[in-house]
Amino acid sequence: MAGMPAVLCTLPLPDPFAERISRTASLRVLGRIPGHADLCAALRDDPVDVLCPQLADVVDAAVLDAGMPRLRGVCVYAVGYNNVDVAAATERGIAVGHTPGALTDATADLTMALLLAVARRIVEGDAAMRAGVFRGWEPGYLLGMELRGALLGIVGFGRIGQAVARRARGFGMRLAAYGHRGVRVPDDLAGSVQIFEDFDGLLDESDVVSLHVPLTEQTRHLIGEAALRRMKPAAILINASRGPVIDERALVRALREGWIAGCGLDVYEDEPRMAPGLAACRNAVLAPHLGSATVGTRSAMAALTADNALAVLAGDLPVHCVNPEVAEVPR
């Protein structure tokens, strides 16, 4: 319809996104993750008011320029937004929205699933059963870590880190936290969390290190060779945040050479590809980015993405806006 607002998604989003958006705007779905040039062409050839990309869609200055002058908002179907050049969007008067909060519990559950799977060597045991090599109970067979009394070092103590702490406390784990901008402990966890101001100290003492930080220049390769060598040989590393927080090649060496006991990963440095050798590490539990993969969570994320897009179409900032200063930028 001529003059009708338009929204572009690269992949179809779950209900209730399409139904809500279609009341107000025309909705176009590419049905794939396009290449950079294809995304630029899609925006240039058929301009839209709001782009709703996935984390795998790189939304840089060139993509934003391709959408100009009509593009007013980029509403990411994720809590993370490191795929968007937020500074470039702000310069162009384009608001950026995301979906915080909706995936907290699902991601915390997945973190505990990875932790338990690594600690109790579930995937190794599953492989042994399927291969028919299990020969019966033995006192020393596939011994793992007991969680009660183990120290869980949480790096990034925001919504998800705190939700993980609450779950881990139920397993009798001791809790520690580190955040380079300081740590705020909510009332229900007060007195239960040891705060480390020194990152190396957390690595030295933790039996499990769980990563819950955004991807920034400060956190890229936060866990590299030096950090992995500081960890205990019996320690476990869990990452349900962003893949590039870990130097994956260094991690493969650590797993092969016994610097640490094991790892559980839901995200990867060059996703969907893994570093050479990682798939062969029996002490690695590897999930295919399932942190938010529950029916309820994905639907809630879709609803928040719709809220953000509809706000932009109404001339407002996204409900969950990462660059509110864009309101002061003339269009």
Coordinates of C-alpha atoms in Angstrom, one line a residue, residues 78-311:
A78 CA 18.5 -10.5 20.5
V79 CA 19.8 -9.0 23.7
G80 CA 23.2 -8.5 22.2
Y81 CA 23.8 -5.8 19.5
N82 CA 27.5 -6.0 18.8
N83 CA 26.6 -6.8 15.1
V84 CA 25.3 -3.2 14.8
D85 CA 27.6 -0.1 14.5
V86 CA 25.7 1.8 17.1
A87 CA 27.8 4.9 16.8
A88 CA 27.2 5.1 13.0
A89 CA 23.5 4.6 13.6
T90 CA 23.4 7.4 16.1
E91 CA 25.2 9.7 13.7
R92 CA 22.5 9.0 11.1
G93 CA 19.6 9.5 13.5
I94 CA 18.7 5.8 13.5
A95 CA 17.5 4.3 16.8
V96 CA 18.8 0.8 17.8
G97 CA 16.6 -1.5 19.9
H98 CA 17.2 -5.0 21.5
T99 CA 15.4 -7.5 23.7
P100 CA 16.9 -7.5 27.2
G101 CA 15.3 -9.5 30.0
A102 CA 13.3 -11.9 27.9
L103 CA 16.0 -14.6 27.6
T104 CA 17.5 -14.3 31.1
D105 CA 16.0 -17.5 32.6
A106 CA 16.4 -19.6 29.5
T107 CA 20.0 -18.7 29.1
A108 CA 20.7 -19.3 32.9
D109 CA 19.0 -22.7 32.5
L110 CA 21.2 -23.5 29.5
T111 CA 24.3 -22.4 31.5
M112 CA 23.5 -24.8 34.3
A113 CA 22.8 -27.6 31.7
L114 CA 26.3 -27.0 30.2
L115 CA 27.9 -26.9 33.7
L116 CA 26.3 -30.1 34.8
A117 CA 27.0 -31.9 31.5
V118 CA 30.7 -31.0 31.8
A119 CA 31.1 -31.6 35.5
R120 CA 29.5 -35.0 35.3
R121 CA 30.9 -35.9 31.9
I122 CA 27.4 -36.7 30.5
V123 CA 28.3 -36.3 26.9
E124 CA 31.3 -38.6 27.2
G125 CA 29.1 -41.1 28.9
D126 CA 26.4 -40.8 26.2
A127 CA 29.0 -41.4 23.5
A128 CA 30.3 -44.5 25.4
M129 CA 26.8 -46.0 25.6
R130 CA 26.1 -45.4 21.9
A131 CA 29.4 -46.9 20.9
G132 CA 28.8 -50.0 23.1
V133 CA 32.0 -49.6 25.0
F134 CA 30.5 -49.3 28.5
R135 CA 31.4 -52.5 30.3
G136 CA 29.7 -52.0 33.6
W137 CA 30.1 -49.9 36.7
E138 CA 33.7 -49.3 38.0
P139 CA 34.8 -47.2 40.9
G140 CA 37.0 -44.9 38.9
Y141 CA 35.0 -44.6 35.7
L142 CA 34.3 -41.1 34.3
L143 CA 34.7 -39.4 37.6
G144 CA 33.7 -35.7 37.5
M145 CA 33.4 -32.6 39.7
E146 CA 31.0 -32.5 42.6
L147 CA 29.2 -29.1 42.6
R148 CA 28.5 -28.8 46.3
G149 CA 31.2 -26.6 47.8
A150 CA 32.8 -25.8 44.4
L151 CA 33.4 -22.1 43.7
L152 CA 31.5 -20.7 40.8
G153 CA 33.2 -17.6 39.4
I154 CA 30.7 -15.5 37.4
V155 CA 32.3 -13.0 35.0
G156 CA 29.6 -10.4 34.3
F157 CA 27.1 -10.2 37.1
G158 CA 24.1 -8.7 35.3
R159 CA 20.6 -10.2 34.9
I160 CA 21.9 -13.5 33.5
G161 CA 24.9 -13.8 35.8
Q162 CA 22.6 -13.3 38.8
A163 CA 20.1 -15.8 37.5
V164 CA 22.9 -18.4 37.2
A165 CA 24.0 -17.6 40.7
R166 CA 20.5 -18.3 42.1
R167 CA 20.4 -21.7 40.3
A168 CA 24.0 -22.6 41.4
R169 CA 23.2 -21.8 45.0
G170 CA 20.5 -24.5 44.9
F171 CA 23.3 -27.0 44.1
G172 CA 25.3 -25.9 47.1
M173 CA 28.0 -24.1 45.1
R174 CA 29.9 -21.2 46.6
L175 CA 29.5 -18.0 44.5
A176 CA 32.0 -15.3 43.3
A177 CA 31.6 -12.5 40.8
Y178 CA 33.7 -10.1 38.8
G179 CA 32.8 -7.1 36.7
H180 CA 35.3 -4.6 35.4
R181 CA 32.8 -1.8 36.1
G182 CA 32.0 -3.0 39.6
V183 CA 29.4 -5.5 40.8
R184 CA 26.0 -4.8 42.3
V185 CA 24.6 -7.7 44.3
P186 CA 20.8 -7.9 44.6
D187 CA 19.3 -8.2 48.0
D188 CA 18.4 -11.9 47.7
L189 CA 22.0 -12.8 47.0
A190 CA 23.6 -10.4 49.5
G191 CA 26.0 -12.2 51.7
S192 CA 26.2 -15.2 49.3
V193 CA 28.6 -13.7 46.7
Q194 CA 32.3 -13.1 47.1
I195 CA 33.3 -10.1 45.0
F196 CA 36.6 -10.1 43.2
E197 CA 38.0 -6.8 42.1
D198 CA 41.0 -8.6 40.5
F199 CA 40.2 -10.8 37.5
D200 CA 43.3 -12.9 37.9
G201 CA 42.3 -13.7 41.5
L202 CA 38.9 -15.0 40.3
L203 CA 40.6 -17.2 37.8
D204 CA 43.0 -18.5 40.4
E205 CA 40.4 -19.6 42.9
S206 CA 37.3 -20.6 40.8
D207 CA 36.5 -24.2 40.2
V208 CA 34.1 -23.1 37.5
V209 CA 34.3 -19.9 35.4
S210 CA 31.1 -18.8 33.7
L211 CA 31.1 -16.0 31.2
H212 CA 28.1 -13.6 31.0
V213 CA 29.6 -10.4 29.5
P214 CA 28.7 -8.4 26.3
L215 CA 31.2 -8.4 23.5
T216 CA 33.3 -5.2 23.6
E217 CA 36.8 -4.3 22.8
Q218 CA 37.6 -4.9 26.5
T219 CA 36.0 -8.4 26.5
R220 CA 37.2 -9.7 23.2
H221 CA 39.6 -12.6 24.0
L222 CA 39.1 -11.9 27.7
I223 CA 39.9 -15.6 28.1
G224 CA 43.1 -16.2 26.2
E225 CA 46.2 -18.3 26.8
A226 CA 47.2 -16.3 29.9
A227 CA 43.8 -16.6 31.5
L228 CA 43.5 -20.3 30.7
R229 CA 46.9 -21.0 32.2
R230 CA 45.8 -19.3 35.4
M231 CA 42.8 -21.5 35.9
K232 CA 43.0 -24.6 38.0
P233 CA 43.8 -27.9 36.1
A234 CA 40.5 -29.3 37.5
A235 CA 38.5 -26.2 36.5
I236 CA 35.7 -25.9 34.0
L237 CA 35.0 -23.0 31.7
I238 CA 31.4 -22.2 30.5
N239 CA 30.5 -19.6 27.8
A240 CA 26.9 -18.7 27.1
S241 CA 27.7 -15.0 26.3
R242 CA 29.5 -14.2 23.0
G243 CA 32.0 -16.5 21.2
P244 CA 34.9 -14.0 20.7
V245 CA 35.1 -13.5 24.5
I246 CA 37.3 -16.7 24.3
D247 CA 40.4 -17.2 22.1
E248 CA 39.1 -20.5 20.7
R249 CA 42.4 -21.7 19.4
A250 CA 44.0 -21.2 22.8
L251 CA 41.1 -23.1 24.3
V252 CA 41.7 -26.1 22.1
R253 CA 45.3 -26.2 23.4
A254 CA 44.1 -25.9 26.9
L255 CA 41.7 -28.8 26.5
R256 CA 44.2 -31.0 24.7
E257 CA 47.1 -30.3 27.1
G258 CA 45.1 -30.3 30.3
W259 CA 45.5 -26.7 31.4
I260 CA 41.8 -27.0 32.4
A261 CA 39.5 -30.1 32.8
G262 CA 36.8 -29.1 30.4
C263 CA 34.5 -26.5 28.9
G264 CA 30.9 -26.0 27.9
L265 CA 30.2 -23.7 25.0
D266 CA 27.0 -22.4 23.5
V267 CA 28.6 -19.7 21.3
Y268 CA 31.7 -19.7 19.1
E269 CA 34.3 -17.2 17.9
D270 CA 33.5 -17.6 14.2
E271 CA 30.0 -19.0 14.5
P272 CA 28.8 -21.4 13.1
R273 CA 32.4 -22.6 12.5
M274 CA 34.5 -23.9 15.3
A275 CA 38.3 -23.6 15.7
P276 CA 40.2 -26.6 14.3
G277 CA 40.4 -29.4 16.8
L278 CA 37.6 -28.3 19.1
A279 CA 35.1 -30.9 17.8
A280 CA 37.6 -33.6 18.6
C281 CA 38.0 -32.6 22.3
R282 CA 36.0 -35.1 24.3
N283 CA 36.2 -32.8 27.4
A284 CA 34.2 -30.1 25.5
V285 CA 30.4 -30.0 25.6
L286 CA 29.3 -28.1 22.4
A287 CA 25.7 -26.7 22.1
P288 CA 24.5 -24.9 18.9
H289 CA 23.6 -21.5 20.3
L290 CA 20.6 -22.7 22.3
G291 CA 20.7 -20.1 25.1
S292 CA 17.3 -18.6 24.3
A293 CA 15.9 -21.7 22.5
T294 CA 12.6 -22.2 24.3
V295 CA 9.2 -21.7 22.8
G296 CA 8.2 -19.1 25.4
T297 CA 11.5 -17.2 25.3
R298 CA 11.6 -16.9 21.5
S299 CA 8.0 -15.7 21.5
A300 CA 8.7 -13.1 24.2
M301 CA 11.7 -11.9 22.2
A302 CA 9.5 -11.5 19.1
A303 CA 7.0 -9.5 21.2
L304 CA 9.7 -7.2 22.4
T305 CA 11.1 -6.8 18.9
A306 CA 7.6 -5.8 17.7
D307 CA 7.3 -3.3 20.6
N308 CA 10.5 -1.7 19.5
A309 CA 9.6 -1.6 15.9
L310 CA 6.1 -0.2 16.5
A311 CA 7.5 2.5 18.8

